[in-house]
């Protein structure tokens, strides 16, 4: 991440000072104890306070034509929806809505505000210092030098109308279910470094990369000679480092193991994102013409994920197996591979994987940083009894 903790805390204090003037001590989160708070929002109290402050300030600048709910109540509805995909009875009660209907509009508004905060809380490393910092952590983890992050298409389930056949088909991904897909890049600690607007589920990841600003900048070599690590759904290029499909010999096997190790950070990251923000497990009804709403929810959850990591709040424990990464479209055109790219990858293999080194320990397990933090998440175990709301679309 581009911001050091002291900067964040300074920002926080600044926000607090602004907030105090017109809000006093009126946080509607206060009446939940820590345990209930984590259960309802999958976040800790300091983290919720930080988010509420940040959103409150920004909501004030919007012309709202919505039910006159106080800002904190709006934030509460949205955070609760992200955590569970529905609004919990105690939250609806607290904000005085009898059912979740009115909440959808509020969640949409707050999501727009939080998604816009990605400028501050999600940053692809652009300065030489930031790049070197991200790359050295990746190198420490897996032994591959000059890597700026892990690139993957993140698929999120949606419902689509089967009556609009063409549109429905465009949402069906290679695994056969309807989804929207966003391009995500994360660092070796599982922080989100970039998240693009979502597309229909059938969009192929190579296309998304080529049209994304990160892709364009990297392919133009504006970023210098760095890689992002990508899976088999991407073309090997001088900027996307893919694994060898048929590794030959010890060095290539070691390289593929290192690639798998750093690539698996994305799986852990998406797993923890979907555990904390269960709305991402099923984003509800989607239409091609209004994907912005889904984009905002996905971006908002990524912003909140990064904030939660800054505050070391672990996600709730896994309820089952962590979903595998989406396998992507299998590319079948090895003839087209850029010889320069092959050469660049070979150079990494020769220089860094021809002898075993300590950073290439294939047995070393990747544990996400937040999962080693305090075990607050035990609180969540009896959670599910509180969800009575309706799914928001
Ligand atoms: C990878 O190779 C380069 C060039 O020889 C070297 O500078 C770097 O330290 C190596 N990194 C690792 C982790 O082996
Ligand atoms: C990695 O995880 C596996 C299975 O959970 C375990 O058996 C193994 O000891 C772990 N290795 C390290 C280096 O922690």
mmCIF file of C-alpha atoms and ligand atoms in Angstrom:
data_model
loop_
_atom_site.group_PDB
_atom_site.id
_atom_site.type_symbol
_atom_site.label_atom_id
_atom_site.label_comp_id
_atom_site.label_asym_id
_atom_site.label_seq_id
_atom_site.Cartn_x
_atom_site.Cartn_y
_atom_site.Cartn_z
ATOM 1 C CA UNK A 1 0.000 0.000 0.000
ATOM 2 C CA UNK A 2 1.148 3.457 -0.747
ATOM 3 C CA UNK A 3 0.185 4.913 2.621
ATOM 4 C CA UNK A 4 2.101 4.260 5.782
ATOM 5 C CA UNK A 5 0.095 3.797 8.959
ATOM 6 C CA UNK A 6 1.052 7.200 10.457
ATOM 7 C CA UNK A 7 -0.437 8.911 7.405
ATOM 8 C CA UNK A 8 -3.646 6.991 7.856
ATOM 9 C CA UNK A 9 -3.903 7.874 11.486
ATOM 10 C CA UNK A 10 -3.330 11.533 10.711
ATOM 11 C CA UNK A 11 -6.097 11.382 8.140
ATOM 12 C CA UNK A 12 -8.287 9.696 10.701
ATOM 13 C CA UNK A 13 -7.712 12.424 13.271
ATOM 14 C CA UNK A 14 -8.443 15.034 10.678
ATOM 15 C CA UNK A 15 -11.727 13.312 9.851
ATOM 16 C CA UNK A 16 -12.603 12.994 13.508
ATOM 17 C CA UNK A 17 -12.141 16.712 14.039
ATOM 18 C CA UNK A 18 -14.446 17.466 11.130
ATOM 19 C CA UNK A 19 -16.990 14.934 12.275
ATOM 20 C CA UNK A 20 -17.227 16.197 15.842
ATOM 21 C CA UNK A 21 -18.432 19.627 14.862
ATOM 22 C CA UNK A 22 -21.818 18.584 13.561
ATOM 23 C CA UNK A 23 -22.331 15.072 14.737
ATOM 24 C CA UNK A 24 -21.330 15.192 18.381
ATOM 25 C CA UNK A 25 -21.414 11.679 19.767
ATOM 26 C CA UNK A 26 -24.389 10.417 17.828
ATOM 27 C CA UNK A 27 -22.987 7.168 16.487
ATOM 28 C CA UNK A 28 -25.769 4.651 16.117
ATOM 29 C CA UNK A 29 -23.124 1.916 16.226
ATOM 30 C CA UNK A 30 -22.621 2.592 19.947
ATOM 31 C CA UNK A 31 -25.497 0.496 21.117
ATOM 32 C CA UNK A 32 -24.009 -2.758 19.814
ATOM 33 C CA UNK A 33 -21.344 -4.424 21.945
ATOM 34 C CA UNK A 34 -18.085 -5.517 20.303
ATOM 35 C CA UNK A 35 -19.281 -9.030 19.713
ATOM 36 C CA UNK A 36 -22.547 -7.989 18.076
ATOM 37 C CA UNK A 37 -20.686 -5.373 16.064
ATOM 38 C CA UNK A 38 -18.333 -7.939 14.587
ATOM 39 C CA UNK A 39 -21.196 -10.313 13.948
ATOM 40 C CA UNK A 40 -23.215 -7.694 12.068
ATOM 41 C CA UNK A 41 -20.414 -5.995 10.104
ATOM 42 C CA UNK A 42 -17.382 -8.327 10.179
ATOM 43 C CA UNK A 43 -15.310 -5.328 11.269
ATOM 44 C CA UNK A 44 -13.968 -4.054 14.590
ATOM 45 C CA UNK A 45 -15.213 -0.920 16.351
ATOM 46 C CA UNK A 46 -12.204 1.296 15.540
ATOM 47 C CA UNK A 47 -12.434 0.163 11.938
ATOM 48 C CA UNK A 48 -16.182 0.889 11.728
ATOM 49 C CA UNK A 49 -15.591 4.298 13.328
ATOM 50 C CA UNK A 50 -12.908 5.109 10.776
ATOM 51 C CA UNK A 51 -15.168 4.104 7.880
ATOM 52 C CA UNK A 52 -18.201 5.933 9.253
ATOM 53 C CA UNK A 53 -16.136 9.111 9.651
ATOM 54 C CA UNK A 54 -14.742 8.894 6.154
ATOM 55 C CA UNK A 55 -18.136 8.244 4.560
ATOM 56 C CA UNK A 56 -19.985 10.830 6.654
ATOM 57 C CA UNK A 57 -17.739 13.596 5.376
ATOM 58 C CA UNK A 58 -18.213 12.552 1.766
ATOM 59 C CA UNK A 59 -21.960 11.983 2.003
ATOM 60 C CA UNK A 60 -22.364 15.584 3.058
ATOM 61 C CA UNK A 61 -21.096 16.740 -0.300
ATOM 62 C CA UNK A 62 -23.773 14.746 -2.176
ATOM 63 C CA UNK A 63 -27.182 16.126 -3.066
ATOM 64 C CA UNK A 64 -29.325 13.424 -1.476
ATOM 65 C CA UNK A 65 -32.879 12.875 -2.608
ATOM 66 C CA UNK A 66 -33.349 9.979 -0.274
ATOM 67 C CA UNK A 67 -35.244 9.185 2.908
ATOM 68 C CA UNK A 68 -33.815 11.464 5.550
ATOM 69 C CA UNK A 69 -31.701 8.831 7.257
ATOM 70 C CA UNK A 70 -28.688 10.109 9.231
ATOM 71 C CA UNK A 71 -25.324 9.335 7.625
ATOM 72 C CA UNK A 72 -24.379 6.768 10.266
ATOM 73 C CA UNK A 73 -27.593 4.856 9.692
ATOM 74 C CA UNK A 74 -26.860 4.774 5.974
ATOM 75 C CA UNK A 75 -23.331 3.490 6.597
ATOM 76 C CA UNK A 76 -24.721 0.914 8.994
ATOM 77 C CA UNK A 77 -27.177 -0.454 6.428
ATOM 78 C CA UNK A 78 -24.471 -0.669 3.773
ATOM 79 C CA UNK A 79 -21.815 -2.324 5.974
ATOM 80 C CA UNK A 80 -24.376 -4.837 7.188
ATOM 81 C CA UNK A 81 -25.445 -5.617 3.626
ATOM 82 C CA UNK A 82 -21.809 -6.127 2.527
ATOM 83 C CA UNK A 83 -21.187 -8.492 5.442
ATOM 84 C CA UNK A 84 -24.250 -10.669 4.889
ATOM 85 C CA UNK A 85 -25.794 -9.959 1.494
ATOM 86 C CA UNK A 86 -29.023 -9.071 3.311
ATOM 87 C CA UNK A 87 -29.879 -6.691 6.122
ATOM 88 C CA UNK A 88 -30.044 -8.217 9.590
ATOM 89 C CA UNK A 89 -33.148 -7.685 11.710
ATOM 90 C CA UNK A 90 -31.364 -5.763 14.532
ATOM 91 C CA UNK A 91 -29.923 -3.301 12.010
ATOM 92 C CA UNK A 92 -33.235 -2.691 10.223
ATOM 93 C CA UNK A 93 -34.806 -2.185 13.626
ATOM 94 C CA UNK A 94 -32.093 0.215 14.733
ATOM 95 C CA UNK A 95 -32.454 2.449 11.671
ATOM 96 C CA UNK A 96 -36.242 2.187 11.748
ATOM 97 C CA UNK A 97 -36.909 0.423 8.459
ATOM 98 C CA UNK A 98 -39.505 -2.331 8.669
ATOM 99 C CA UNK A 99 -38.018 -4.248 5.759
ATOM 100 C CA UNK A 100 -35.057 -4.188 3.450
ATOM 101 C CA UNK A 101 -36.846 -2.520 0.504
ATOM 102 C CA UNK A 102 -35.785 1.022 1.275
ATOM 103 C CA UNK A 103 -32.294 -0.163 2.097
ATOM 104 C CA UNK A 104 -31.319 -0.965 -1.516
ATOM 105 C CA UNK A 105 -31.265 2.702 -2.486
ATOM 106 C CA UNK A 106 -29.193 3.585 0.556
ATOM 107 C CA UNK A 107 -26.717 0.773 -0.113
ATOM 108 C CA UNK A 108 -26.379 2.055 -3.682
ATOM 109 C CA UNK A 109 -25.608 5.579 -2.521
ATOM 110 C CA UNK A 110 -23.089 4.523 0.122
ATOM 111 C CA UNK A 111 -21.438 2.087 -2.316
ATOM 112 C CA UNK A 112 -20.875 4.932 -4.772
ATOM 113 C CA UNK A 113 -19.208 6.972 -2.042
ATOM 114 C CA UNK A 114 -17.027 4.141 -0.732
ATOM 115 C CA UNK A 115 -16.081 3.025 -4.265
ATOM 116 C CA UNK A 116 -14.884 6.559 -4.984
ATOM 117 C CA UNK A 117 -12.601 6.268 -1.948
ATOM 118 C CA UNK A 118 -10.546 3.787 -3.995
ATOM 119 C CA UNK A 119 -8.480 6.771 -5.151
ATOM 120 C CA UNK A 120 -7.115 6.939 -1.640
ATOM 121 C CA UNK A 121 -7.203 3.379 -0.422
ATOM 122 C CA UNK A 122 -6.389 1.301 -3.488
ATOM 123 C CA UNK A 123 -3.216 2.240 -5.279
ATOM 124 C CA UNK A 124 -1.213 0.488 -7.918
ATOM 125 C CA UNK A 125 2.489 1.088 -7.190
ATOM 126 C CA UNK A 126 3.604 3.864 -9.537
ATOM 127 C CA UNK A 127 6.494 5.625 -7.829
ATOM 128 C CA UNK A 128 9.924 3.951 -7.957
ATOM 129 C CA UNK A 129 9.882 3.549 -4.175
ATOM 130 C CA UNK A 130 6.438 1.924 -4.093
ATOM 131 C CA UNK A 131 7.367 -0.439 -6.915
ATOM 132 C CA UNK A 132 10.615 -1.484 -5.262
ATOM 133 C CA UNK A 133 8.798 -2.062 -1.998
ATOM 134 C CA UNK A 134 6.085 -4.296 -3.465
ATOM 135 C CA UNK A 135 8.628 -6.177 -5.598
ATOM 136 C CA UNK A 136 11.002 -6.862 -2.743
ATOM 137 C CA UNK A 137 8.219 -8.431 -0.680
ATOM 138 C CA UNK A 138 7.205 -10.649 -3.580
ATOM 139 C CA UNK A 139 10.820 -11.619 -4.133
ATOM 140 C CA UNK A 140 11.164 -12.478 -0.455
ATOM 141 C CA UNK A 141 8.106 -14.700 -0.635
ATOM 142 C CA UNK A 142 8.765 -16.629 -3.815
ATOM 143 C CA UNK A 143 12.151 -15.637 -5.251
ATOM 144 C CA UNK A 144 10.832 -14.044 -8.445
ATOM 145 C CA UNK A 145 12.311 -10.541 -8.866
ATOM 146 C CA UNK A 146 10.584 -7.398 -10.206
ATOM 147 C CA UNK A 147 6.960 -8.438 -9.658
ATOM 148 C CA UNK A 148 4.408 -5.699 -8.930
ATOM 149 C CA UNK A 149 1.530 -7.943 -7.985
ATOM 150 C CA UNK A 150 -0.717 -10.865 -8.781
ATOM 151 C CA UNK A 151 -3.254 -10.377 -11.549
ATOM 152 C CA UNK A 152 -6.517 -12.317 -11.810
ATOM 153 C CA UNK A 153 -10.091 -12.089 -13.011
ATOM 154 C CA UNK A 154 -12.396 -12.175 -9.966
ATOM 155 C CA UNK A 155 -15.818 -13.637 -10.749
ATOM 156 C CA UNK A 156 -18.858 -12.779 -8.635
ATOM 157 C CA UNK A 157 -22.135 -14.667 -9.038
ATOM 158 C CA UNK A 158 -25.172 -12.726 -10.206
ATOM 159 C CA UNK A 159 -28.673 -13.569 -11.382
ATOM 160 C CA UNK A 160 -29.698 -12.646 -14.905
ATOM 161 C CA UNK A 161 -33.017 -12.830 -16.694
ATOM 162 C CA UNK A 162 -33.242 -16.033 -18.771
ATOM 163 C CA UNK A 163 -35.815 -14.302 -20.979
ATOM 164 C CA UNK A 164 -33.211 -11.989 -22.446
ATOM 165 C CA UNK A 165 -31.295 -14.780 -24.096
ATOM 166 C CA UNK A 166 -28.331 -12.895 -25.546
ATOM 167 C CA UNK A 167 -27.755 -10.878 -22.452
ATOM 168 C CA UNK A 168 -28.088 -13.976 -20.283
ATOM 169 C CA UNK A 169 -25.517 -15.804 -22.369
ATOM 170 C CA UNK A 170 -23.036 -12.968 -22.057
ATOM 171 C CA UNK A 171 -23.117 -13.371 -18.270
ATOM 172 C CA UNK A 172 -22.284 -17.095 -18.391
ATOM 173 C CA UNK A 173 -18.592 -17.648 -17.584
ATOM 174 C CA UNK A 174 -16.300 -20.541 -18.494
ATOM 175 C CA UNK A 175 -17.431 -22.440 -15.386
ATOM 176 C CA UNK A 176 -21.005 -22.287 -16.623
ATOM 177 C CA UNK A 177 -22.606 -19.935 -14.083
ATOM 178 C CA UNK A 178 -23.751 -16.326 -14.489
ATOM 179 C CA UNK A 179 -21.298 -13.791 -13.099
ATOM 180 C CA UNK A 180 -19.731 -10.401 -13.407
ATOM 181 C CA UNK A 181 -15.946 -10.266 -13.503
ATOM 182 C CA UNK A 182 -13.499 -7.602 -12.333
ATOM 183 C CA UNK A 183 -9.784 -7.507 -12.906
ATOM 184 C CA UNK A 184 -7.980 -7.420 -9.573
ATOM 185 C CA UNK A 185 -4.297 -7.021 -8.718
ATOM 186 C CA UNK A 186 -3.062 -7.734 -5.186
ATOM 187 C CA UNK A 187 0.325 -7.584 -3.455
ATOM 188 C CA UNK A 188 2.020 -10.399 -1.566
ATOM 189 C CA UNK A 189 0.268 -9.397 1.676
ATOM 190 C CA UNK A 190 -3.182 -9.629 0.102
ATOM 191 C CA UNK A 191 -3.807 -5.884 -0.183
ATOM 192 C CA UNK A 192 -5.825 -4.949 -3.251
ATOM 193 C CA UNK A 193 -3.660 -2.776 -5.525
ATOM 194 C CA UNK A 194 -6.218 -2.270 -8.251
ATOM 195 C CA UNK A 195 -9.777 -3.242 -9.082
ATOM 196 C CA UNK A 196 -11.378 -2.437 -12.391
ATOM 197 C CA UNK A 197 -15.017 -1.917 -13.210
ATOM 198 C CA UNK A 198 -16.844 -5.193 -13.695
ATOM 199 C CA UNK A 199 -17.791 -6.754 -17.021
ATOM 200 C CA UNK A 200 -20.193 -9.539 -17.987
ATOM 201 C CA UNK A 201 -18.914 -12.964 -16.901
ATOM 202 C CA UNK A 202 -17.996 -14.181 -20.380
ATOM 203 C CA UNK A 203 -15.387 -11.448 -20.850
ATOM 204 C CA UNK A 204 -11.942 -12.964 -21.206
ATOM 205 C CA UNK A 205 -9.239 -11.787 -18.868
ATOM 206 C CA UNK A 206 -6.702 -11.018 -21.563
ATOM 207 C CA UNK A 207 -9.160 -8.539 -23.105
ATOM 208 C CA UNK A 208 -9.778 -6.915 -19.721
ATOM 209 C CA UNK A 209 -6.045 -6.571 -19.142
ATOM 210 C CA UNK A 210 -5.471 -4.984 -22.515
ATOM 211 C CA UNK A 211 -8.198 -2.413 -21.981
ATOM 212 C CA UNK A 212 -7.313 -1.663 -18.338
ATOM 213 C CA UNK A 213 -5.223 1.347 -17.407
ATOM 214 C CA UNK A 214 -2.682 -0.855 -15.587
ATOM 215 C CA UNK A 215 -2.387 -3.042 -18.675
ATOM 216 C CA UNK A 216 -1.967 -0.102 -21.007
ATOM 217 C CA UNK A 217 0.589 1.562 -18.795
ATOM 218 C CA UNK A 218 2.607 -1.579 -18.309
ATOM 219 C CA UNK A 219 2.507 -2.612 -21.951
ATOM 220 C CA UNK A 220 3.665 0.867 -22.920
ATOM 221 C CA UNK A 221 6.560 0.295 -20.532
ATOM 222 C CA UNK A 222 5.660 3.431 -18.636
ATOM 223 C CA UNK A 223 6.220 1.410 -15.490
ATOM 224 C CA UNK A 224 9.680 0.112 -16.260
ATOM 225 C CA UNK A 225 10.598 -3.515 -16.619
ATOM 226 C CA UNK A 226 8.284 -5.038 -14.051
ATOM 227 C CA UNK A 227 5.964 -8.032 -14.238
ATOM 228 C CA UNK A 228 2.614 -8.934 -12.867
ATOM 229 C CA UNK A 229 2.087 -12.616 -12.178
ATOM 230 C CA UNK A 230 -0.875 -14.105 -14.030
ATOM 231 C CA UNK A 231 -2.461 -17.511 -14.575
ATOM 232 C CA UNK A 232 -2.848 -19.548 -17.721
ATOM 233 C CA UNK A 233 -5.711 -17.421 -19.001
ATOM 234 C CA UNK A 234 -3.233 -14.672 -19.877
ATOM 235 C CA UNK A 235 -0.746 -14.464 -22.730
ATOM 236 C CA UNK A 236 2.857 -14.496 -21.632
ATOM 237 C CA UNK A 237 4.264 -11.070 -22.426
ATOM 238 C CA UNK A 238 7.184 -9.021 -21.247
ATOM 239 C CA UNK A 239 4.805 -7.753 -18.538
ATOM 240 C CA UNK A 240 2.680 -10.742 -17.614
ATOM 241 C CA UNK A 241 4.579 -13.647 -16.170
ATOM 242 C CA UNK A 242 2.705 -16.913 -16.685
ATOM 243 C CA UNK A 243 3.777 -20.410 -15.602
ATOM 244 C CA UNK A 244 5.277 -22.884 -18.077
ATOM 245 C CA UNK A 245 2.604 -25.255 -19.291
ATOM 246 C CA UNK A 246 5.105 -28.112 -19.576
ATOM 247 C CA UNK A 247 7.989 -27.452 -17.191
ATOM 248 C CA UNK A 248 11.113 -29.254 -18.226
ATOM 249 C CA UNK A 249 13.890 -29.829 -15.732
ATOM 250 C CA UNK A 250 14.544 -28.793 -12.146
ATOM 251 C CA UNK A 251 14.833 -25.050 -12.728
ATOM 252 C CA UNK A 252 11.552 -24.810 -14.595
ATOM 253 C CA UNK A 253 9.797 -26.903 -11.978
ATOM 254 C CA UNK A 254 11.174 -24.654 -9.234
ATOM 255 C CA UNK A 255 10.044 -21.602 -11.174
ATOM 256 C CA UNK A 256 6.523 -22.992 -11.600
ATOM 257 C CA UNK A 257 6.370 -23.756 -7.865
ATOM 258 C CA UNK A 258 7.393 -20.193 -7.055
ATOM 259 C CA UNK A 259 4.785 -18.915 -9.491
ATOM 260 C CA UNK A 260 2.105 -21.089 -7.890
ATOM 261 C CA UNK A 261 3.106 -19.847 -4.442
ATOM 262 C CA UNK A 262 2.717 -16.151 -5.248
ATOM 263 C CA UNK A 263 -0.335 -16.803 -7.417
ATOM 264 C CA UNK A 264 -2.084 -18.546 -4.523
ATOM 265 C CA UNK A 265 -2.019 -15.266 -2.583
ATOM 266 C CA UNK A 266 -4.821 -14.120 -4.880
ATOM 267 C CA UNK A 267 -6.911 -17.138 -3.989
ATOM 268 C CA UNK A 268 -6.470 -16.463 -0.283
ATOM 269 C CA UNK A 269 -7.246 -12.796 -0.828
ATOM 270 C CA UNK A 270 -10.456 -13.402 -2.788
ATOM 271 C CA UNK A 271 -11.409 -16.053 -0.227
ATOM 272 C CA UNK A 272 -11.061 -13.616 2.640
ATOM 273 C CA UNK A 273 -12.827 -10.868 0.667
ATOM 274 C CA UNK A 274 -15.836 -13.117 0.094
ATOM 275 C CA UNK A 275 -15.866 -14.353 3.705
ATOM 276 C CA UNK A 276 -15.884 -10.846 5.121
ATOM 277 C CA UNK A 277 -18.266 -9.453 2.521
ATOM 278 C CA UNK A 278 -20.712 -12.232 1.838
ATOM 279 C CA UNK A 279 -22.732 -10.037 -0.510
ATOM 280 C CA UNK A 280 -19.998 -10.907 -3.019
ATOM 281 C CA UNK A 281 -21.104 -14.552 -2.950
ATOM 282 C CA UNK A 282 -24.293 -13.546 -4.797
ATOM 283 C CA UNK A 283 -24.644 -9.980 -6.038
ATOM 284 C CA UNK A 284 -28.265 -10.414 -7.047
ATOM 285 C CA UNK A 285 -30.041 -9.487 -10.247
ATOM 286 C CA UNK A 286 -27.832 -7.779 -12.834
ATOM 287 C CA UNK A 287 -28.463 -6.124 -16.173
ATOM 288 C CA UNK A 288 -25.830 -5.293 -18.721
ATOM 289 C CA UNK A 289 -26.915 -1.678 -18.902
ATOM 290 C CA UNK A 290 -26.483 -1.053 -15.193
ATOM 291 C CA UNK A 291 -23.335 -2.879 -14.197
ATOM 292 C CA UNK A 292 -22.084 0.271 -12.474
ATOM 293 C CA UNK A 293 -24.068 -0.610 -9.378
ATOM 294 C CA UNK A 294 -22.335 -3.983 -9.135
ATOM 295 C CA UNK A 295 -18.989 -2.330 -9.865
ATOM 296 C CA UNK A 296 -19.503 0.081 -7.009
ATOM 297 C CA UNK A 297 -20.306 -2.705 -4.564
ATOM 298 C CA UNK A 298 -17.234 -4.712 -5.628
ATOM 299 C CA UNK A 299 -14.962 -1.669 -5.419
ATOM 300 C CA UNK A 300 -16.463 -0.632 -2.088
ATOM 301 C CA UNK A 301 -15.735 -4.073 -0.650
ATOM 302 C CA UNK A 302 -12.129 -3.873 -1.911
ATOM 303 C CA UNK A 303 -11.683 -0.455 -0.269
ATOM 304 C CA UNK A 304 -13.094 -1.827 2.990
ATOM 305 C CA UNK A 305 -10.924 -4.946 2.695
ATOM 306 C CA UNK A 306 -7.785 -2.783 2.559
ATOM 307 C CA UNK A 307 -8.991 -0.685 5.484
ATOM 308 C CA UNK A 308 -9.798 -3.811 7.526
ATOM 309 C CA UNK A 309 -6.296 -5.099 6.849
ATOM 310 C CA UNK A 310 -4.785 -1.799 8.009
ATOM 311 C CA UNK A 311 -6.697 -2.259 11.239
ATOM 312 C CA UNK A 312 -5.662 -5.952 11.393
ATOM 313 C CA UNK A 313 -9.237 -7.176 11.587
ATOM 314 C CA UNK A 314 -9.286 -10.800 10.448
ATOM 315 C CA UNK A 315 -12.206 -11.958 8.324
ATOM 316 C CA UNK A 316 -14.668 -14.470 9.763
ATOM 317 C CA UNK A 317 -13.356 -18.055 9.647
ATOM 318 C CA UNK A 318 -13.980 -20.061 6.476
ATOM 319 C CA UNK A 319 -17.341 -21.770 6.397
ATOM 320 C CA UNK A 320 -16.136 -24.407 3.964
ATOM 321 C CA UNK A 321 -13.467 -24.883 1.368
ATOM 322 C CA UNK A 322 -11.886 -21.743 -0.069
ATOM 323 C CA UNK A 323 -13.047 -21.388 -3.635
ATOM 324 C CA UNK A 324 -10.418 -22.195 -6.257
ATOM 325 C CA UNK A 325 -9.332 -19.426 -8.574
ATOM 326 C CA UNK A 326 -11.343 -19.203 -11.745
ATOM 327 C CA UNK A 327 -9.448 -21.279 -14.315
ATOM 328 C CA UNK A 328 -10.073 -18.750 -17.078
ATOM 329 C CA UNK A 329 -10.137 -19.335 -20.764
ATOM 330 C CA UNK A 330 -7.457 -21.818 -21.715
ATOM 331 C CA UNK A 331 -5.417 -20.228 -24.438
ATOM 332 C CA UNK A 332 -4.348 -22.502 -27.231
ATOM 333 C CA UNK A 333 -2.003 -20.502 -29.394
ATOM 334 C CA UNK A 334 1.546 -21.191 -28.248
ATOM 335 C CA UNK A 335 2.789 -20.282 -31.738
ATOM 336 C CA UNK A 336 1.864 -16.660 -31.093
ATOM 337 C CA UNK A 337 4.041 -16.267 -28.006
ATOM 338 C CA UNK A 338 6.309 -13.299 -28.269
ATOM 339 C CA UNK A 339 9.916 -14.608 -28.452
ATOM 340 C CA UNK A 340 11.077 -11.608 -26.464
ATOM 341 C CA UNK A 341 8.686 -12.584 -23.671
ATOM 342 C CA UNK A 342 9.870 -16.185 -23.696
ATOM 343 C CA UNK A 343 13.422 -14.951 -23.462
ATOM 344 C CA UNK A 344 12.614 -12.633 -20.550
ATOM 345 C CA UNK A 345 10.956 -15.468 -18.628
ATOM 346 C CA UNK A 346 13.846 -17.795 -19.394
ATOM 347 C CA UNK A 347 16.214 -15.193 -18.020
ATOM 348 C CA UNK A 348 14.362 -15.202 -14.692
ATOM 349 C CA UNK A 349 14.448 -19.003 -14.618
ATOM 350 C CA UNK A 350 18.165 -19.122 -15.402
ATOM 351 C CA UNK A 351 19.194 -16.320 -13.073
ATOM 352 C CA UNK A 352 16.973 -17.111 -10.134
ATOM 353 C CA UNK A 353 15.921 -20.740 -10.293
ATOM 354 C CA UNK A 354 18.912 -22.688 -11.499
ATOM 355 C CA UNK A 355 20.045 -23.287 -7.933
ATOM 356 C CA UNK A 356 17.879 -23.887 -4.874
ATOM 357 C CA UNK A 357 17.760 -20.879 -2.581
ATOM 358 C CA UNK A 358 16.190 -20.292 0.788
ATOM 359 C CA UNK A 359 13.358 -18.148 -0.540
ATOM 360 C CA UNK A 360 12.218 -20.957 -2.814
ATOM 361 C CA UNK A 361 10.781 -23.237 -0.188
ATOM 362 C CA UNK A 362 7.853 -24.871 -1.934
ATOM 363 C CA UNK A 363 6.526 -26.288 1.340
ATOM 364 C CA UNK A 364 6.271 -22.815 2.864
ATOM 365 C CA UNK A 365 2.586 -22.075 3.160
ATOM 366 C CA UNK A 366 1.182 -18.719 2.277
ATOM 367 C CA UNK A 367 -0.812 -17.457 5.196
ATOM 368 C CA UNK A 368 -2.585 -14.217 4.801
ATOM 369 C CA UNK A 369 -1.339 -11.583 7.179
ATOM 370 C CA UNK A 370 -4.732 -10.806 8.615
ATOM 371 C CA UNK A 371 -5.305 -14.436 9.477
ATOM 372 C CA UNK A 372 -2.414 -14.370 11.870
ATOM 373 C CA UNK A 373 -3.806 -11.329 13.676
ATOM 374 C CA UNK A 374 -5.925 -11.399 16.846
ATOM 375 C CA UNK A 375 -8.554 -14.125 16.983
ATOM 376 C CA UNK A 376 -11.509 -11.712 17.148
ATOM 377 C CA UNK A 377 -13.194 -13.854 14.562
ATOM 378 C CA UNK A 378 -14.216 -16.559 17.030
ATOM 379 C CA UNK A 379 -17.059 -14.224 17.964
ATOM 380 C CA UNK A 380 -18.659 -14.953 14.689
ATOM 381 C CA UNK A 381 -19.324 -18.599 15.180
ATOM 382 C CA UNK A 382 -22.945 -18.348 16.282
ATOM 383 C CA UNK A 383 -23.631 -15.714 13.681
ATOM 384 C CA UNK A 384 -26.164 -16.894 11.183
ATOM 385 C CA UNK A 385 -29.340 -16.671 13.254
ATOM 386 C CA UNK A 386 -29.764 -12.942 12.714
ATOM 387 C CA UNK A 387 -30.409 -12.621 8.995
ATOM 388 C CA UNK A 388 -34.010 -12.072 8.199
ATOM 389 C CA UNK A 389 -33.854 -9.370 5.575
ATOM 390 C CA UNK A 390 -34.358 -9.749 1.902
ATOM 391 C CA UNK A 391 -31.676 -9.886 -0.692
ATOM 392 C CA UNK A 392 -30.929 -6.512 -2.179
ATOM 393 C CA UNK A 393 -30.663 -6.167 -5.879
HETATM 394 C C1 LIG B 1 17.625 -12.931 -9.141
HETATM 395 O O1 LIG B 1 18.637 -12.673 -10.096
HETATM 396 C C2 LIG B 1 19.102 -11.343 -10.102
HETATM 397 C C3 LIG B 1 20.148 -11.211 -11.227
HETATM 398 O O2 LIG B 1 21.160 -12.173 -11.090
HETATM 399 C C4 LIG B 1 19.700 -10.996 -8.734
HETATM 400 O O3 LIG B 1 20.107 -9.634 -8.722
HETATM 401 C C5 LIG B 1 18.657 -11.233 -7.649
HETATM 402 O O4 LIG B 1 19.221 -11.026 -6.379
HETATM 403 C C6 LIG B 1 18.129 -12.659 -7.739
HETATM 404 N N1 LIG B 1 17.073 -12.828 -6.731
HETATM 405 C C7 LIG B 1 16.871 -13.967 -6.068
HETATM 406 C C8 LIG B 1 15.780 -13.980 -5.070
HETATM 407 O O5 LIG B 1 17.538 -14.961 -6.280
HETATM 408 C C1 LIG B 2 1.826 -26.380 5.007
HETATM 409 O O1 LIG B 2 0.543 -26.865 5.173
HETATM 410 C C2 LIG B 2 0.450 -28.292 5.216
HETATM 411 C C3 LIG B 2 -1.028 -28.677 5.265
HETATM 412 O O2 LIG B 2 -1.784 -27.738 5.964
HETATM 413 C C4 LIG B 2 1.243 -28.819 6.407
HETATM 414 O O3 LIG B 2 1.185 -30.220 6.460
HETATM 415 C C5 LIG B 2 2.689 -28.373 6.276
HETATM 416 O O4 LIG B 2 3.424 -28.757 7.398
HETATM 417 C C6 LIG B 2 2.753 -26.838 6.123
HETATM 418 N N1 LIG B 2 4.139 -26.452 5.846
HETATM 419 C C7 LIG B 2 4.742 -25.433 6.452
HETATM 420 C C8 LIG B 2 6.142 -25.150 6.034
HETATM 421 O O5 LIG B 2 4.182 -24.747 7.314
#
